[in-house]
Coordinates of N, CA and C in Angstrom, one line a residue:
X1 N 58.5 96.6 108.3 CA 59.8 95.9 108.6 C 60.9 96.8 108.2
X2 N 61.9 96.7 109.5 CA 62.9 97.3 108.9 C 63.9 96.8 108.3
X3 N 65.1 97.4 106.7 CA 65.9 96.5 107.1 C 67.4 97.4 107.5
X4 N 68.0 96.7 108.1 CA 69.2 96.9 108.6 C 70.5 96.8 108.1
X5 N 71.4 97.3 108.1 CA 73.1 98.0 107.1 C 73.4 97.1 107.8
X6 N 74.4 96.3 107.2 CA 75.3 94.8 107.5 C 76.5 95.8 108.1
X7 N 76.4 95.6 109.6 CA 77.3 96.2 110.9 C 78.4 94.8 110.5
X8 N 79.4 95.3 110.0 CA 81.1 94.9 110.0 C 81.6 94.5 111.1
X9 N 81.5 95.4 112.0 CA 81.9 95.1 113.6 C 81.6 93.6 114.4
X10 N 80.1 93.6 113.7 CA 79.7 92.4 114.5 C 79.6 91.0 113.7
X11 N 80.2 91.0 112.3 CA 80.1 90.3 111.2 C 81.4 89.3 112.0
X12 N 81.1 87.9 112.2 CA 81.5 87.0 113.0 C 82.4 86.0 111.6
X13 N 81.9 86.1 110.6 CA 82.1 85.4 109.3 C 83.6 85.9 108.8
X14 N 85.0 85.0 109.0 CA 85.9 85.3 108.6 C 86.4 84.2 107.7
X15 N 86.1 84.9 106.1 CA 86.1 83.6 105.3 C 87.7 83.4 105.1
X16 N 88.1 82.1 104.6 CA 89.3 81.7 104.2 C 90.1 82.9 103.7
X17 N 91.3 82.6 103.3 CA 91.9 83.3 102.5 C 92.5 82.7 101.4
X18 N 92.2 83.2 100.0 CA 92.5 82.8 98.7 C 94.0 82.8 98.7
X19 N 94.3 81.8 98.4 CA 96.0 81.6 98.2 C 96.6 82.0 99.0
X20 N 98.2 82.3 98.5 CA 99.1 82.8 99.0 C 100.1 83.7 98.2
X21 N 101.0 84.5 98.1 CA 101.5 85.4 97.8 C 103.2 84.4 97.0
X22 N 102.9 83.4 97.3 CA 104.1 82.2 97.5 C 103.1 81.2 96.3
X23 N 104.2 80.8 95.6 CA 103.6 79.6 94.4 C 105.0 78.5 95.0
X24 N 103.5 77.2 95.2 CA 104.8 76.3 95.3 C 105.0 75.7 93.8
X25 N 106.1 75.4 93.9 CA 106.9 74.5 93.5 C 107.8 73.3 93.5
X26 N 108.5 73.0 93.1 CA 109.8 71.7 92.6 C 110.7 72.4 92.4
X27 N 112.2 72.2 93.1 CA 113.1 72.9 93.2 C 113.2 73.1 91.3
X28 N 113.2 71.6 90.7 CA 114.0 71.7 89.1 C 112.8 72.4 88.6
X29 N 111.7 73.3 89.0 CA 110.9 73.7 88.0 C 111.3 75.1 87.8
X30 N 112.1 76.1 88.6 CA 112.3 76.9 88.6 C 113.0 77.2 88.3
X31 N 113.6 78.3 87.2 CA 114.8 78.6 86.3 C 115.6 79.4 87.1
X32 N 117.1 79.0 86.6 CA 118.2 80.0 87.3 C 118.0 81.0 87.1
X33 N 118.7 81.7 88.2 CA 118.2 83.2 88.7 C 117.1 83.8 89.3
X34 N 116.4 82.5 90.0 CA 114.9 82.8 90.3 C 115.4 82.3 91.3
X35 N 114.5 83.7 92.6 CA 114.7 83.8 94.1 C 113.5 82.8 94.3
X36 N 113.8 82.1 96.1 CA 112.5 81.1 96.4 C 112.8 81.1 97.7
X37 N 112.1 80.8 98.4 CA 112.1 80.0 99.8 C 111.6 78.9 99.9
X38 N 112.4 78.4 101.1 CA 112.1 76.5 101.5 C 110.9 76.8 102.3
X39 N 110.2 78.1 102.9 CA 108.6 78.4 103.7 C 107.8 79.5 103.1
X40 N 106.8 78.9 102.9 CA 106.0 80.6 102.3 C 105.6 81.5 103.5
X41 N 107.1 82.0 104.2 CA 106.7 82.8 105.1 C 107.9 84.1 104.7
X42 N 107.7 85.0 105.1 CA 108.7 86.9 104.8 C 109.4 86.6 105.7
X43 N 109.4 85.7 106.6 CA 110.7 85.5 107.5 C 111.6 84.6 107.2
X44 N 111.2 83.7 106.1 CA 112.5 82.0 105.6 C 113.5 82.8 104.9
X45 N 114.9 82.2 104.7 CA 116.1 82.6 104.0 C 115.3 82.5 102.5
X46 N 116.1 83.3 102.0 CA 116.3 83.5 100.6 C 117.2 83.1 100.1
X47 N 116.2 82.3 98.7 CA 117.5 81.6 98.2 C 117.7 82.0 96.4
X48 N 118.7 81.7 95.8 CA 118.8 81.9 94.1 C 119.3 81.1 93.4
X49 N 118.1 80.1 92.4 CA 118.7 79.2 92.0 C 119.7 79.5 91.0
X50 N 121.2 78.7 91.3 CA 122.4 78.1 90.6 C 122.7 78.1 89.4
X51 N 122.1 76.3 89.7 CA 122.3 75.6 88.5 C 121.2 74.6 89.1
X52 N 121.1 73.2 88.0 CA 120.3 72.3 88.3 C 120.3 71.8 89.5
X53 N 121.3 71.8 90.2 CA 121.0 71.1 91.7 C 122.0 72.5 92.7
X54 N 121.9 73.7 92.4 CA 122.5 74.3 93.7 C 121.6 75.7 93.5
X55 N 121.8 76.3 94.7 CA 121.4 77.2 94.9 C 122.0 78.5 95.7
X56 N 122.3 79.8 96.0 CA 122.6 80.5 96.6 C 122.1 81.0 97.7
X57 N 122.8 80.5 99.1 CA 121.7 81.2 100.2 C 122.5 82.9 100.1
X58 N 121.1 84.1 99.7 CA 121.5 84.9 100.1 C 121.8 85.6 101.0
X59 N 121.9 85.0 102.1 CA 121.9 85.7 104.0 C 123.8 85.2 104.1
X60 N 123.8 84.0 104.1 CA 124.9 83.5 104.5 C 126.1 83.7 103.5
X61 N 125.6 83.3 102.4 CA 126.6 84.0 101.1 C 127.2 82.5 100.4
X62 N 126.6 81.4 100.6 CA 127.1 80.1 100.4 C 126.0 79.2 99.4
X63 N 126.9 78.5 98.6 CA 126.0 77.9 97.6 C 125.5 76.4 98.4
X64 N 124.8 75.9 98.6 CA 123.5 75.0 98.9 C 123.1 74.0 97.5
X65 N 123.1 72.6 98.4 CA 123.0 71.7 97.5 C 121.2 71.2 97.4
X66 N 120.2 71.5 96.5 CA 119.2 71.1 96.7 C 119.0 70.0 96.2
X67 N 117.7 68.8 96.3 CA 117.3 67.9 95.5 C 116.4 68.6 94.9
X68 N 116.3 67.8 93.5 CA 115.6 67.7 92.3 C 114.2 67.6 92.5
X69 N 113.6 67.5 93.9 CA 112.1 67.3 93.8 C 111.8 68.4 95.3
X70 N 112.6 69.0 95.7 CA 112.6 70.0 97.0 C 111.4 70.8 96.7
X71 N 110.2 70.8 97.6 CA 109.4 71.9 97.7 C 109.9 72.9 97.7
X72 N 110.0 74.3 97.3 CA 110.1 75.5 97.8 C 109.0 76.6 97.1
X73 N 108.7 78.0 97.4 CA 108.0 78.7 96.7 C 108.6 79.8 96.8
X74 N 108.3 80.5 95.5 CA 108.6 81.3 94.4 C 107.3 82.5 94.7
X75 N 108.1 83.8 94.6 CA 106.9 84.9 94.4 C 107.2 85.8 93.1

């Protein structure tokens, strides 16, 4: 019997992917001065939290009013 080298090429098994590179969060869990986005994607605006309820869109250059329970993620 022979046995055979596990051929990569033909390995059909594309397991999940562990996480993401993005931690979500709660807008109020994240301390001022800490960059986030509203998508865990490299393409969403960038934002910097304020104060407790604002934030800095860095693209546009304007402060943004978030709520207190706003998903966003943090890298």
């Amino acid at each position: 019997r022979i046995k055979m080298a596990n051929d990569h090429a033909q390995d059909r098994y594309d397991p999940p992917k562990v996480g993401s590179e993005y931690e979500e969060d709660k807008f109020s869990e994240i301390n001022p001065g800490e960059l986030f986005r509203l998508f865990a994607n490299n393409g969403a605006k960038i934002y910097r939290k304020s104060s407790d309820n604002f934030a800095f869109d860095i693209k546009e250059q304007v402060e943004i009013q978030f709520d207190f329970n706003e998903k966003v993620y943090a890298n």
